[in-house]
XYZ file of C-alpha atoms in Angstrom:
264
model
C 0.000 0.000 0.000
C 1.278 3.475 -0.845
C 2.613 5.519 2.094
C 0.262 8.388 1.305
C -2.733 6.025 1.489
C -1.467 4.653 4.837
C -1.369 8.149 6.266
C -4.980 8.747 5.211
C -6.245 5.585 6.941
C -7.881 5.496 10.374
C -5.872 3.732 13.044
C -7.441 2.178 16.137
C -5.445 2.529 19.354
C -6.088 -0.441 21.695
C -6.661 0.139 25.427
C -7.647 3.751 24.631
C -10.543 2.821 22.314
C -9.913 5.791 20.039
C -9.139 6.229 16.363
C -6.537 8.572 14.922
C -6.013 9.638 11.318
C -2.274 10.294 11.432
C 0.325 7.511 11.348
C 2.674 9.647 13.473
C -0.036 10.235 16.071
C -0.801 6.520 16.076
C 2.840 5.630 16.797
C 3.029 8.154 19.653
C -0.224 6.853 21.126
C 1.029 3.259 20.968
C 4.311 4.189 22.680
C 2.480 6.026 25.453
C 0.066 3.124 25.871
C 2.870 0.564 26.172
C 4.732 2.755 28.668
C 1.570 3.065 30.789
C 1.057 -0.702 30.688
C 4.655 -1.332 31.803
C 4.375 1.194 34.640
C 1.105 -0.382 35.767
C 2.625 -3.868 35.780
C 5.651 -2.678 37.743
C 3.361 -1.005 40.259
C 1.412 -4.223 40.686
C 4.567 -6.132 41.491
C 4.546 -4.364 44.868
C 7.668 -4.665 46.929
C 9.579 -6.606 44.241
C 9.282 -3.579 41.961
C 10.436 -1.140 44.640
C 14.239 -1.168 44.969
C 16.155 0.750 47.580
C 15.103 1.450 51.146
C 11.873 -0.571 51.109
C 13.530 -3.741 49.806
C 16.469 -3.402 52.209
C 14.065 -2.896 55.107
C 12.154 -6.048 54.197
C 15.403 -8.017 53.935
C 16.612 -6.660 57.285
C 13.332 -7.620 58.979
C 13.526 -11.153 57.597
C 17.155 -11.602 58.655
C 16.312 -10.205 62.089
C 13.493 -12.755 62.382
C 15.941 -15.572 61.610
C 18.177 -14.329 64.427
C 15.320 -13.712 66.870
C 13.745 -17.159 66.495
C 17.164 -18.828 66.796
C 18.226 -16.845 69.881
C 14.818 -17.337 71.503
C 15.041 -21.103 70.967
C 18.592 -21.242 72.380
C 17.542 -19.198 75.421
C 14.608 -21.492 76.235
C 16.865 -24.521 75.726
C 19.420 -23.187 78.204
C 16.765 -22.306 80.787
C 14.772 -25.542 80.493
C 17.787 -27.880 80.303
C 15.992 -30.646 78.379
C 16.455 -34.032 79.996
C 16.800 -32.663 83.516
C 13.132 -33.459 84.184
C 10.032 -34.568 82.324
C 8.683 -31.007 82.365
C 11.883 -29.672 80.792
C 10.981 -31.316 77.492
C 7.762 -29.288 77.198
C 9.190 -25.746 76.819
C 12.119 -27.016 74.766
C 10.040 -28.975 72.237
C 7.265 -26.381 71.963
C 9.757 -23.576 71.380
C 11.627 -25.684 68.843
C 8.342 -26.394 67.061
C 6.768 -22.937 66.900
C 9.667 -20.523 67.237
C 12.184 -22.328 65.044
C 10.795 -24.975 62.680
C 7.490 -23.305 61.804
C 9.017 -19.840 61.500
C 11.761 -21.098 59.210
C 9.223 -23.125 57.222
C 7.329 -19.941 56.350
C 10.447 -17.821 55.798
C 11.535 -20.322 53.138
C 9.156 -18.483 50.776
C 10.434 -15.008 51.690
C 11.622 -13.177 48.544
C 14.103 -11.105 50.541
C 16.023 -12.643 53.429
C 15.647 -16.352 52.768
C 18.836 -18.304 51.926
C 16.644 -20.460 49.645
C 15.079 -17.629 47.628
C 16.923 -18.703 44.461
C 15.639 -22.275 44.706
C 12.750 -23.452 42.491
C 9.321 -23.077 44.077
C 8.866 -26.843 44.101
C 12.061 -27.334 46.125
C 11.018 -24.630 48.579
C 7.645 -26.327 48.917
C 9.281 -29.632 49.833
C 11.551 -27.951 52.375
C 8.524 -26.180 53.830
C 6.750 -29.528 54.130
C 9.741 -31.157 55.894
C 10.136 -28.313 58.387
C 6.426 -28.257 59.160
C 6.420 -32.013 59.772
C 9.351 -31.598 62.177
C 7.449 -28.806 63.903
C 4.334 -30.967 64.207
C 6.361 -33.840 65.671
C 8.005 -31.558 68.255
C 4.656 -29.977 69.172
C 3.033 -33.394 69.639
C 5.919 -34.645 71.819
C 5.910 -31.453 73.867
C 2.163 -31.771 74.382
C 2.481 -35.377 75.513
C 5.308 -34.427 77.897
C 3.290 -31.788 79.753
C 0.124 -33.907 79.872
C 1.999 -36.888 81.308
C 3.917 -34.660 83.724
C 0.664 -33.220 85.099
C -0.778 -36.721 85.309
C 2.151 -37.901 87.435
C 1.904 -34.827 89.648
C -1.850 -35.245 90.052
C -2.577 -31.743 88.724
C -5.607 -30.662 86.683
C -5.165 -30.205 82.939
C -5.805 -27.050 80.870
C -6.651 -24.756 83.776
C -4.746 -21.714 82.432
C -4.987 -19.609 79.284
C -1.597 -20.960 78.240
C -2.815 -24.544 78.530
C -6.085 -23.897 76.687
C -4.385 -21.927 73.912
C -1.734 -24.613 73.578
C -4.375 -27.333 73.285
C -6.223 -25.439 70.554
C -2.963 -24.659 68.748
C -1.763 -28.272 68.668
C -5.160 -29.431 67.361
C -5.191 -26.732 64.671
C -1.628 -27.605 63.627
C -2.648 -31.229 63.158
C -5.686 -30.249 61.077
C -3.604 -27.817 59.013
C -1.016 -30.505 58.234
C -3.731 -32.964 57.202
C -5.372 -30.347 54.990
C -2.002 -29.641 53.359
C -2.116 -33.109 51.801
C -4.591 -31.663 49.290
C -1.798 -29.401 47.986
C 0.384 -32.419 47.282
C -2.520 -34.376 45.764
C -4.992 -31.769 44.423
C -7.068 -34.513 42.776
C -8.308 -35.530 46.233
C -10.362 -32.335 46.436
C -12.935 -32.083 43.675
C -14.102 -28.705 42.456
C -11.234 -26.751 44.024
C -8.450 -25.187 42.006
C -4.858 -25.436 43.225
C -4.622 -21.632 43.454
C -7.662 -21.472 45.729
C -6.292 -24.301 47.901
C -3.017 -22.418 48.290
C -4.812 -19.233 49.336
C -6.852 -21.047 51.973
C -3.763 -22.928 53.150
C -1.832 -19.658 53.538
C -4.670 -17.975 55.441
C -5.167 -20.961 57.757
C -1.415 -21.325 58.193
C -1.094 -17.683 59.220
C -3.866 -18.114 61.771
C -2.157 -21.255 63.083
C 1.174 -19.480 63.386
C -0.411 -16.565 65.259
C -1.986 -19.058 67.664
C 1.445 -20.596 68.193
C 2.955 -17.159 68.790
C 0.219 -16.409 71.318
C 0.924 -19.686 73.114
C 4.631 -18.847 73.307
C 3.852 -15.396 74.670
C 1.598 -16.879 77.351
C 4.316 -19.442 78.055
C 6.928 -16.772 78.819
C 4.328 -15.198 81.139
C 4.157 -18.399 83.205
C 5.438 -18.688 86.750
C 8.289 -20.969 85.640
C 9.710 -18.512 83.112
C 9.195 -15.285 85.101
C 11.033 -16.888 88.015
C 13.937 -17.850 85.748
C 14.761 -14.424 84.268
C 14.910 -10.801 85.358
C 12.429 -8.100 84.452
C 14.422 -6.608 81.557
C 15.207 -10.067 80.142
C 11.515 -10.942 80.335
C 10.478 -7.910 78.288
C 13.120 -8.625 75.646
C 12.144 -12.294 75.489
C 8.417 -11.535 75.296
C 9.089 -9.353 72.251
C 10.546 -12.300 70.300
C 7.276 -14.120 69.411
C 5.554 -10.761 68.876
C 8.154 -9.542 66.359
C 8.252 -12.900 64.575
C 4.455 -12.938 64.266
C 4.399 -9.417 62.814
C 7.033 -10.242 60.177
C 5.336 -13.515 59.197
C 1.950 -11.808 59.007
C 3.407 -9.088 56.781
C 5.116 -11.630 54.495
C 2.026 -13.791 53.960
C -0.403 -10.897 53.510
C 1.906 -9.019 51.117
C 2.591 -12.130 49.028
C -1.073 -12.976 48.477
C -2.233 -9.379 48.079
C 0.427 -8.948 45.383
C -0.835 -12.073 43.585
C -4.401 -10.805 43.801
C -3.367 -7.455 42.292
C -1.586 -9.212 39.430
C -4.637 -11.363 38.695
C -7.053 -8.407 38.781
């Protein structure tokens, strides 16, 4: 077609739903449209599209959470001295389950401070599954230890908020792990897409983790722990499950809100 005839044609600009008569105007409109689309997609990427201070802050918070959950677990291990008594296994195993294994299992998927962030998603999923199973095993053993210890001492069970919250948390962890089987074998659940199963699993997992964090906080408020540390040490220790819960809550909510924005 002759160039003069091209310039006399009407050109439709997608996304803007307008027609222009000039080829030069059409090219400018297409460039502007593509730039706007790219900017919009970058904006939807959320924190991954924001370099600089925000990304460094997220990475620092994740690394700090790694350190906090590790130090908190070591501190409880030193104070409880596992093996010194039947009761000593309860704080050690529960802290190992909720403060270390379950925290690290969720931080595996962190896009910032995780040492496994460059691994394929499938590999991170398997590591998450292994860590959660270890956490479940420790939580179950810690629960059995305290129940049997109270039975030997002739004390009533689940008479405190810590005991009741711990009972609910262990039950919810077991249910959550059983429900996670549907992510490994999605064909077991008819009429549910894998994406929807993952969203529900993340929401339920966050709730479970917050319950575990609440149980740890109530645990450090117990008579045994307050008698073992000073006032300043207690405040610093009590902050550990609170800070970890805030970082995990931020990670999970940001990850799934970002996915929702990309799909909208």
